[in-house]
GROMACS .gro file of N, CA and C in nm:
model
  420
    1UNK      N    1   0.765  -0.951  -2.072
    1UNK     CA    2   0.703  -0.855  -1.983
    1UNK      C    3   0.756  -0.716  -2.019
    2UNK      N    4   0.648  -0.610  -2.064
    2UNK     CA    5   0.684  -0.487  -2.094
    2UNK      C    6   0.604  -0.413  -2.001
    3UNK      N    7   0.732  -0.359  -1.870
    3UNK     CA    8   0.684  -0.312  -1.788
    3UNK      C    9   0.587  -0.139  -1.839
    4UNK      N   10   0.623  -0.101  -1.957
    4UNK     CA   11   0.544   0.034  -1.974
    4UNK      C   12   0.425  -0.001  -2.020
    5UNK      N   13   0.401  -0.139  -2.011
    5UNK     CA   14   0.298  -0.193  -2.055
    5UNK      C   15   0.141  -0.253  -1.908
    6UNK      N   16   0.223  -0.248  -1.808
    6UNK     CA   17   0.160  -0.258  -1.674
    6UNK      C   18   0.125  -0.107  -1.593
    7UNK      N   19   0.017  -0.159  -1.525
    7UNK     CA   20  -0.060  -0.062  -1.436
    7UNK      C   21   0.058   0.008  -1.380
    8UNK      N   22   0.060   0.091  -1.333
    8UNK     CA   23   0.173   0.158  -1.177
    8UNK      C   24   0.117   0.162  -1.047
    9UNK      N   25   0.155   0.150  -0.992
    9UNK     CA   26   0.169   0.137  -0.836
    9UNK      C   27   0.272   0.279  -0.787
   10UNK      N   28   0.183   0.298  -0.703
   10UNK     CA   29   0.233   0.465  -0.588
   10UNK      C   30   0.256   0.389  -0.425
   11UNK      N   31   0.340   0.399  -0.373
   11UNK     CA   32   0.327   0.336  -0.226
   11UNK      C   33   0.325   0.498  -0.152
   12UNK      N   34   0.210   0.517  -0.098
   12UNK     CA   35   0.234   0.667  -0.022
   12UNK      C   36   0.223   0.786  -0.139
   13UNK      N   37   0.274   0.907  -0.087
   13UNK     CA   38   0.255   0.986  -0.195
   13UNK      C   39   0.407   1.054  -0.237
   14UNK      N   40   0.396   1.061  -0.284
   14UNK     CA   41   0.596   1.148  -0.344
   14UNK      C   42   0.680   1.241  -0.203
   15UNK      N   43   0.753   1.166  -0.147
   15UNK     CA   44   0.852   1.242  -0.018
   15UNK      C   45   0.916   1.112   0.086
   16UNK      N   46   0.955   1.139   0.150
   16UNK     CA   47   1.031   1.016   0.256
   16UNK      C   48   0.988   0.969   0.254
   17UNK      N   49   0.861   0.943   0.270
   17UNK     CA   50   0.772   0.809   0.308
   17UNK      C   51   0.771   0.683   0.211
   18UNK      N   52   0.736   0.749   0.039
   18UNK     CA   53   0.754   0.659  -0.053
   18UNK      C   54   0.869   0.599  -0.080
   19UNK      N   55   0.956   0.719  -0.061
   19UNK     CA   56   1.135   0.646  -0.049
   19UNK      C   57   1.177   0.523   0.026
   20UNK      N   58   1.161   0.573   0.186
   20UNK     CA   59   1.182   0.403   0.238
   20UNK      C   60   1.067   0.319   0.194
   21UNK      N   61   0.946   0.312   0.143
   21UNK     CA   62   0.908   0.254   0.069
   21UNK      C   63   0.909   0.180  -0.001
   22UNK      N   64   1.026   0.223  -0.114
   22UNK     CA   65   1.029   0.189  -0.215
   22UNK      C   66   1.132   0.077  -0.241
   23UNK      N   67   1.221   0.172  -0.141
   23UNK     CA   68   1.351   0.066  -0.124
   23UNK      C   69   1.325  -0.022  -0.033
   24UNK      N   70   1.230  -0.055   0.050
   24UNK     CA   71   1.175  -0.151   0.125
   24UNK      C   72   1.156  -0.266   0.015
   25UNK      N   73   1.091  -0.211  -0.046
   25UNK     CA   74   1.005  -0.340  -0.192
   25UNK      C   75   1.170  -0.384  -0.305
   26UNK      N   76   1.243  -0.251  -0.294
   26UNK     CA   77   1.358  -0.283  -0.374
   26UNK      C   78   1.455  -0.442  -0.292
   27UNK      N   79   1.465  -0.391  -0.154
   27UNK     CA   80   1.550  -0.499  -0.090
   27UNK      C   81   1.507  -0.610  -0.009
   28UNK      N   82   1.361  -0.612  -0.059
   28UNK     CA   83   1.300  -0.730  -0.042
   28UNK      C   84   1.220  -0.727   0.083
   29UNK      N   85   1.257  -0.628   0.207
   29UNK     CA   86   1.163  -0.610   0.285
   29UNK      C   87   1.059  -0.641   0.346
   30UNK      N   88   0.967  -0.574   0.210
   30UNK     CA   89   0.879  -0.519   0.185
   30UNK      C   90   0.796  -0.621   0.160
   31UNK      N   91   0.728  -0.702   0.143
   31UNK     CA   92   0.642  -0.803   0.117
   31UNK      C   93   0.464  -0.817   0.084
   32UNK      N   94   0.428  -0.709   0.098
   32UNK     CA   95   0.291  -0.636   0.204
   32UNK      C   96   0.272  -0.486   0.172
   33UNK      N   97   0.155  -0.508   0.165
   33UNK     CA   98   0.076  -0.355   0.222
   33UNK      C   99  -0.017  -0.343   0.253
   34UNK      N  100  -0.107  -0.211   0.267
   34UNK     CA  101  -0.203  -0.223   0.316
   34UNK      C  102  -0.312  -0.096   0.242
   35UNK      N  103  -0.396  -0.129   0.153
   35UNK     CA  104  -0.484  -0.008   0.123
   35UNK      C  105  -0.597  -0.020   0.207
   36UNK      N  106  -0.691   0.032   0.133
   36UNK     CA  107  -0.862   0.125   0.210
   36UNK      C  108  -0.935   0.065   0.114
   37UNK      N  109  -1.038   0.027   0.129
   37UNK     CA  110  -1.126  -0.013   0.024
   37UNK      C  111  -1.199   0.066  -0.053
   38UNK      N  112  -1.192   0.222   0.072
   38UNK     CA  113  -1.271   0.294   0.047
   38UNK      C  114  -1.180   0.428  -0.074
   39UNK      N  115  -1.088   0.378  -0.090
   39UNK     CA  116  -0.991   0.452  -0.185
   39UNK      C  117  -0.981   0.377  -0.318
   40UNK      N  118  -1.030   0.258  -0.289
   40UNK     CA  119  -1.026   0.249  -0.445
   40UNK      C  120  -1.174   0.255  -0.484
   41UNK      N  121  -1.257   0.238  -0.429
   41UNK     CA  122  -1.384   0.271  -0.470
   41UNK      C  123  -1.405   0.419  -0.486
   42UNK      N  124  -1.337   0.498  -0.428
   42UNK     CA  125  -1.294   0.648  -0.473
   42UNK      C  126  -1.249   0.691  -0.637
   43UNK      N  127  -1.146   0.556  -0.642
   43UNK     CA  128  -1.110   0.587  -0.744
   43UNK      C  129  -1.110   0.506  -0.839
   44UNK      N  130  -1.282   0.462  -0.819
   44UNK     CA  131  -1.313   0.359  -0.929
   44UNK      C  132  -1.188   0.258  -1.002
   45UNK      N  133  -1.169   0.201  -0.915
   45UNK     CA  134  -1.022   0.106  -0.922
   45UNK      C  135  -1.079  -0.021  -0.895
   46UNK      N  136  -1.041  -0.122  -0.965
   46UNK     CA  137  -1.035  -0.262  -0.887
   46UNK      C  138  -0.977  -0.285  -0.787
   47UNK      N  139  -1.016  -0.399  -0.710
   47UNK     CA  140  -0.915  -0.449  -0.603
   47UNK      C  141  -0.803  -0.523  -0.661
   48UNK      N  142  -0.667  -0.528  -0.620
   48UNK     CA  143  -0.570  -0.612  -0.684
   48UNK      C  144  -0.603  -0.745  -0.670
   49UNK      N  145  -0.554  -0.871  -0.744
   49UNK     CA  146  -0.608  -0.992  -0.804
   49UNK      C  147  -0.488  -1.090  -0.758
   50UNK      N  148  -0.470  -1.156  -0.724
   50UNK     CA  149  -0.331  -1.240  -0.721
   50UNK      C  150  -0.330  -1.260  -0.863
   51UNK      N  151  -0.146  -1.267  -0.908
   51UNK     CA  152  -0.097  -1.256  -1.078
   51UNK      C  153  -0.122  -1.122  -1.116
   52UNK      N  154  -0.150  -1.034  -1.026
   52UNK     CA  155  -0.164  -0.881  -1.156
   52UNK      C  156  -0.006  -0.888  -1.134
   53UNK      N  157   0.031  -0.797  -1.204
   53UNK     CA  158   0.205  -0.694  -1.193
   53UNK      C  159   0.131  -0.594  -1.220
   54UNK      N  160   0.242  -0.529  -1.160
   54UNK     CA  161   0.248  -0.363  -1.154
   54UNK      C  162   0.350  -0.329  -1.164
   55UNK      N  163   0.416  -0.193  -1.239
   55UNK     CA  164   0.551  -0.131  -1.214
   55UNK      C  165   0.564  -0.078  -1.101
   56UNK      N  166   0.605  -0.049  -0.988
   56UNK     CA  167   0.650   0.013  -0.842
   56UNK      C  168   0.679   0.144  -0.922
   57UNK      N  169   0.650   0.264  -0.910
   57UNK     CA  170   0.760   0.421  -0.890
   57UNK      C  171   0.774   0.501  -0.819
   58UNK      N  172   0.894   0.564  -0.783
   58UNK     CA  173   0.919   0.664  -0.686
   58UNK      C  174   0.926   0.771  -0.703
   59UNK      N  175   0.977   0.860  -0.619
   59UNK     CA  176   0.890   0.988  -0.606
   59UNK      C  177   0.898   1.067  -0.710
   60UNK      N  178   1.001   1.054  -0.788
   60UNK     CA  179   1.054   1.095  -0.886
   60UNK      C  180   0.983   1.041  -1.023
   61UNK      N  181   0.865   0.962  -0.985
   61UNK     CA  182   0.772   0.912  -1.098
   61UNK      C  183   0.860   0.829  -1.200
   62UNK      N  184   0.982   0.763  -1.143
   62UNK     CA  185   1.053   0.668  -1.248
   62UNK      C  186   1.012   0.526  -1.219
   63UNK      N  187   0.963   0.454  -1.323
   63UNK     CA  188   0.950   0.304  -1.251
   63UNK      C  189   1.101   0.248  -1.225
   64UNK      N  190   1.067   0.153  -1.136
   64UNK     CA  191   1.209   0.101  -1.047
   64UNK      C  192   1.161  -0.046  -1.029
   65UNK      N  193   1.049  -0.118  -1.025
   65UNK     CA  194   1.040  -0.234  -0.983
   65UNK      C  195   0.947  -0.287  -1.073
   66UNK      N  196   0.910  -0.437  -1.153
   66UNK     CA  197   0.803  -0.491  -1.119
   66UNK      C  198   0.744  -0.560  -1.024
   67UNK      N  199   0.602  -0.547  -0.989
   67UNK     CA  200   0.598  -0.678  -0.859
   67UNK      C  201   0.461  -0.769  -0.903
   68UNK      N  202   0.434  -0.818  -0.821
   68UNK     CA  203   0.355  -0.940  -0.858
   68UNK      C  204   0.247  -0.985  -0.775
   69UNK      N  205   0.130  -0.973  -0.725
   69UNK     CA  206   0.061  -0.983  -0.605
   69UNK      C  207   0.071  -1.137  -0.593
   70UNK      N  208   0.022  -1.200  -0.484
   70UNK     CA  209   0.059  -1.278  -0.489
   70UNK      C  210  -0.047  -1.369  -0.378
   71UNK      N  211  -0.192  -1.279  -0.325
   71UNK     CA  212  -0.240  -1.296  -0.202
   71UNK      C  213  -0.322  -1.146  -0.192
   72UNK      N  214  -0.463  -1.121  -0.191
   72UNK     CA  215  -0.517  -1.018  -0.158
   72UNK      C  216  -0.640  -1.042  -0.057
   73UNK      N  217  -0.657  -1.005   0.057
   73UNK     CA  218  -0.746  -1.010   0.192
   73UNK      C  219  -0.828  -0.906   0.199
   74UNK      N  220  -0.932  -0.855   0.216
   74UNK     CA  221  -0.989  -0.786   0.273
   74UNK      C  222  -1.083  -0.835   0.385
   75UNK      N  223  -1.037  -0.717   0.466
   75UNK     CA  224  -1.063  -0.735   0.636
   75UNK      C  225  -1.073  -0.614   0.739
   76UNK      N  226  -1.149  -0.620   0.814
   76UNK     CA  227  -1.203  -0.513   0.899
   76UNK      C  228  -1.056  -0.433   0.937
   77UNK      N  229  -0.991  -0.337   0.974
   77UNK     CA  230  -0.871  -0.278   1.090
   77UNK      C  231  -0.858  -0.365   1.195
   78UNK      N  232  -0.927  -0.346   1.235
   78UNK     CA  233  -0.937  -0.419   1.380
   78UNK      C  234  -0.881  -0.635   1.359
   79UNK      N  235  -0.883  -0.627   1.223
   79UNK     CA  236  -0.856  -0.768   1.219
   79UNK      C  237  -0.680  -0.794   1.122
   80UNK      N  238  -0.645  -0.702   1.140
   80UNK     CA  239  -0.508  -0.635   1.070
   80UNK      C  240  -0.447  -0.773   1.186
   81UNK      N  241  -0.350  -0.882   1.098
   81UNK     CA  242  -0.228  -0.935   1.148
   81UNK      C  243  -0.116  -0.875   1.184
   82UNK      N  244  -0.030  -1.001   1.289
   82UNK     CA  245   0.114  -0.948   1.297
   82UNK      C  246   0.157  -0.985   1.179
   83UNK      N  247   0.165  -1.112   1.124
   83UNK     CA  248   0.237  -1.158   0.995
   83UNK      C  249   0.221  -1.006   0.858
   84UNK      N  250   0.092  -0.997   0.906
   84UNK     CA  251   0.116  -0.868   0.790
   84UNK      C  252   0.217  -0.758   0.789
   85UNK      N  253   0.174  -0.737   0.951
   85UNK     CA  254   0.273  -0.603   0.991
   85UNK      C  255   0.386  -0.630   0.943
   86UNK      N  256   0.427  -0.758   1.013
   86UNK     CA  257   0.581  -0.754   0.967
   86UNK      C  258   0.619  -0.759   0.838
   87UNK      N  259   0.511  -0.829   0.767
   87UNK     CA  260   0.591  -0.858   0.626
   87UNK      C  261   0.568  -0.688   0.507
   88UNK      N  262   0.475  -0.584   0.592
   88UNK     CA  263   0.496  -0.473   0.544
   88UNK      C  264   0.676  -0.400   0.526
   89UNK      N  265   0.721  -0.444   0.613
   89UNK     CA  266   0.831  -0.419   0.619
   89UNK      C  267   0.923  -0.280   0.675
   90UNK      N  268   0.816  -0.216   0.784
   90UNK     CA  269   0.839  -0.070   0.766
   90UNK      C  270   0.902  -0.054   0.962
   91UNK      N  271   0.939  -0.194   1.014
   91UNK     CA  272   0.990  -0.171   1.125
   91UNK      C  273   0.902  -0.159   1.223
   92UNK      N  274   0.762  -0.174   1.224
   92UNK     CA  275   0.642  -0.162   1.319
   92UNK      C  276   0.665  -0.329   1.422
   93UNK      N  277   0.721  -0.277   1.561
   93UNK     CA  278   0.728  -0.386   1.643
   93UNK      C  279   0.613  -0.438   1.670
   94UNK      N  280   0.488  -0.380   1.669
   94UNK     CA  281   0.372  -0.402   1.768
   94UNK      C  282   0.207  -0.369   1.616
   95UNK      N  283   0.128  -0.431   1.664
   95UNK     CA  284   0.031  -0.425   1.546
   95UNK      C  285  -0.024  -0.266   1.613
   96UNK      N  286  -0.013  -0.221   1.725
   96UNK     CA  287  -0.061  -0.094   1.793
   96UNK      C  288   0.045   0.021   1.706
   97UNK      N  289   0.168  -0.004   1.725
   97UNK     CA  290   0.253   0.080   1.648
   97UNK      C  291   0.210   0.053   1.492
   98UNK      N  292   0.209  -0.044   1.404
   98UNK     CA  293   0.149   0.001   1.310
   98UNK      C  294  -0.004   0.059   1.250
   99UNK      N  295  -0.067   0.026   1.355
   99UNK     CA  296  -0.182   0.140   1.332
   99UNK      C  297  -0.172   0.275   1.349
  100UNK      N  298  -0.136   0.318   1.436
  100UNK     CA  299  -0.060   0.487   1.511
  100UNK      C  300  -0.005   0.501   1.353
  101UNK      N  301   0.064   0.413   1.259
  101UNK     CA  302   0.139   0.483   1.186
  101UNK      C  303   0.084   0.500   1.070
  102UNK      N  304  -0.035   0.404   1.066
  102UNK     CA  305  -0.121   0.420   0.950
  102UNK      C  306  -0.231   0.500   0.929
  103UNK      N  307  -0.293   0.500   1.078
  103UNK     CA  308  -0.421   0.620   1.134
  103UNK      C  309  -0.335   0.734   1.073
  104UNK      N  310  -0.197   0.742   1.144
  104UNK     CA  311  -0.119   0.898   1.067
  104UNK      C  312  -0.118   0.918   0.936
  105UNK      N  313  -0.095   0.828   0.854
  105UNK     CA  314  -0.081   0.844   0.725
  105UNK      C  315  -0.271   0.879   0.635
  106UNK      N  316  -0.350   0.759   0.681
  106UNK     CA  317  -0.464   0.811   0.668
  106UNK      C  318  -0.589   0.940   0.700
  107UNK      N  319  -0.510   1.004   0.798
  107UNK     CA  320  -0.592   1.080   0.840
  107UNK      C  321  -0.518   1.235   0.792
  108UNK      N  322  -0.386   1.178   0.726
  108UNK     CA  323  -0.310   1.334   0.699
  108UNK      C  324  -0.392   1.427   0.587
  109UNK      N  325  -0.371   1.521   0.576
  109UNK     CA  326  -0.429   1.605   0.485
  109UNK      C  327  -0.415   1.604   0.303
  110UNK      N  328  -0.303   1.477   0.292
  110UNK     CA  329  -0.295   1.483   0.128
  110UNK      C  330  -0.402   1.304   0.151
  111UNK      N  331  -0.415   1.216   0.240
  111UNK     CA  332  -0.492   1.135   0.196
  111UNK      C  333  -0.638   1.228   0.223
  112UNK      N  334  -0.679   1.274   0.346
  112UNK     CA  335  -0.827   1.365   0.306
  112UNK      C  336  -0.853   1.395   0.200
  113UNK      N  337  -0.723   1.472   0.121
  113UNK     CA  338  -0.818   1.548  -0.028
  113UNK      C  339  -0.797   1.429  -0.124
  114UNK      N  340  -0.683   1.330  -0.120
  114UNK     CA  341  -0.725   1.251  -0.244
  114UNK      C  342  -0.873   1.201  -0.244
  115UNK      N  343  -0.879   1.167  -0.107
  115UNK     CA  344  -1.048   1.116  -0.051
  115UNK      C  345  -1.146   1.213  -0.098
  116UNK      N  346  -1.129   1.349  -0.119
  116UNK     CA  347  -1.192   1.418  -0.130
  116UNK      C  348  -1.348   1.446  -0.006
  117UNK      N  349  -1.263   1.422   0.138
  117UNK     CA  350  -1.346   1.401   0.273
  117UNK      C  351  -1.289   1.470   0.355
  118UNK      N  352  -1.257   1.602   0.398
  118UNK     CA  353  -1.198   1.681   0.511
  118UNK      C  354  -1.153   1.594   0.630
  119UNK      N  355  -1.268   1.502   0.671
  119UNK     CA  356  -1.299   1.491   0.792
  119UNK      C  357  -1.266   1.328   0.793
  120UNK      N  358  -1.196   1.237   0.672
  120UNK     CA  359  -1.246   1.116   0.710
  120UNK      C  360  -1.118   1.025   0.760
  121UNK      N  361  -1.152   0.933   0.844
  121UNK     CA  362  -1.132   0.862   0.958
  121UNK      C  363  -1.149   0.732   0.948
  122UNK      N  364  -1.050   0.639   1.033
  122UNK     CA  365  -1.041   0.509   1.004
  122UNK      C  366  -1.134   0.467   1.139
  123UNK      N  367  -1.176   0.385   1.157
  123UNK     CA  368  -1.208   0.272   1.281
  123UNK      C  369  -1.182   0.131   1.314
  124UNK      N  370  -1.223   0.034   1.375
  124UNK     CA  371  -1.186  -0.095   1.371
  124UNK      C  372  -1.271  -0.157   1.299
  125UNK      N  373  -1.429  -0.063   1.241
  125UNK     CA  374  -1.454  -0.170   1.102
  125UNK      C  375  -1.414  -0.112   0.966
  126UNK      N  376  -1.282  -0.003   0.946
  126UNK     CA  377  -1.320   0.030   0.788
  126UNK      C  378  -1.240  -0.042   0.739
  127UNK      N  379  -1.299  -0.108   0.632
  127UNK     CA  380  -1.238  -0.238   0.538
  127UNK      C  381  -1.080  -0.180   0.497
  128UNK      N  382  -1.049  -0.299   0.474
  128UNK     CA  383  -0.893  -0.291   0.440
  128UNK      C  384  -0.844  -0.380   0.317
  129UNK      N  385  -0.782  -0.363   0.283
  129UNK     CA  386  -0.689  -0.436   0.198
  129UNK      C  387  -0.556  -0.501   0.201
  130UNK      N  388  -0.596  -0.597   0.232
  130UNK     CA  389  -0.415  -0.644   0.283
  130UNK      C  390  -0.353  -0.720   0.152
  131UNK      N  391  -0.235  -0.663   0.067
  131UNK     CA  392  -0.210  -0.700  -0.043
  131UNK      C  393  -0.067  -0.773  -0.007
  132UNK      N  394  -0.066  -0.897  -0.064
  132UNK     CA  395   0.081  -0.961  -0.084
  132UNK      C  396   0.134  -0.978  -0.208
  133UNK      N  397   0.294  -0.898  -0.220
  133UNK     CA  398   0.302  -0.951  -0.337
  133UNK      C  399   0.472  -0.963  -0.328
  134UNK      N  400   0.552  -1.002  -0.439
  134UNK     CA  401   0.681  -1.073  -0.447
  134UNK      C  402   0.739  -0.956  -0.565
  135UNK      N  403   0.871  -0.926  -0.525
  135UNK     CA  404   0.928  -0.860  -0.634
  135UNK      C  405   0.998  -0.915  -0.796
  136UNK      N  406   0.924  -0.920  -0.884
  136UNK     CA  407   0.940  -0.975  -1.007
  136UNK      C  408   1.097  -0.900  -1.072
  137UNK      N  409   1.098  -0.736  -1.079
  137UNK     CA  410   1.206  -0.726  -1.151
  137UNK      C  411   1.233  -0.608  -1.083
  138UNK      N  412   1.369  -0.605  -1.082
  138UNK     CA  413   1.448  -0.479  -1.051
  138UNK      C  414   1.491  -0.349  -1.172
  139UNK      N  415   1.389  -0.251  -1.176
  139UNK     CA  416   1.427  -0.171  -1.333
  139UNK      C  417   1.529  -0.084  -1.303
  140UNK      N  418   1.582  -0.033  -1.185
  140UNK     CA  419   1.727   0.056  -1.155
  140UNK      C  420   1.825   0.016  -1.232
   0.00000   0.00000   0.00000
């Protein structure tokens, strides 16, 4: 496995957020996430596959992890698990608290312009992506 040889993976965008992030996925945490469907069709991306790897990097654009999907769902918001929440790993007691924290993250002004949508907005049907995956290698 030649990780400069795999896709990369961004969790969030470069600042605190990707940090506990990252080290979430570093110390095992982390298990989970959660994209938009409508972001990778933005960015003419596939959906992740169970068996892809990816290198993990942080903000500092250094890879630090491989990981491994392991389980990919797509499903309305409104049909978002606890098992997910938790196995995101980001301390969300309640599936209400992790929406509040994801509506925040989605609706902030650096996901609008990656979206390239001023105005755009989640609901309880915009598709989701619920990705599982396992940490393959530690590159620190």
């Amino acid at each position: 496995m030649d990780p400069a040889s795999l896709p990369r993976v961004e969790f969030a965008f470069p600042g605190p957020l990707r940090d506990r992030l990252v080290a979430a996925v570093l110390d095992g945490s982390k298990t989970s996430t959660t994209g938009l469907v409508i972001d990778y069709e933005h960015e003419g991306e596939p959906l992740p596959r169970p068996g892809q790897r990816s290198v993990v990097v942080d903000s500092a654009d250094h890879p630090v992890a491989v990981i491994e999907v392991t389980d990919v769902r797509v499903v309305p918001l409104a049909d978002v698990d606890f098992a997910h929440v938790v196995a995101e790993g980001e301390g969300d007691t309640s599936i209400a608290e992790w929406r509040a924290n994801h509506e925040s993250f989605w609706h902030s002004p650096e996901m609008r312009a990656a979206l390239d949508d001023p105005t755009f907005t989640v609901d309880d049907a915009t598709q989701t992506v619920l990705e599982r995956f396992r940490l393959v290698a530690d590159l620190r």
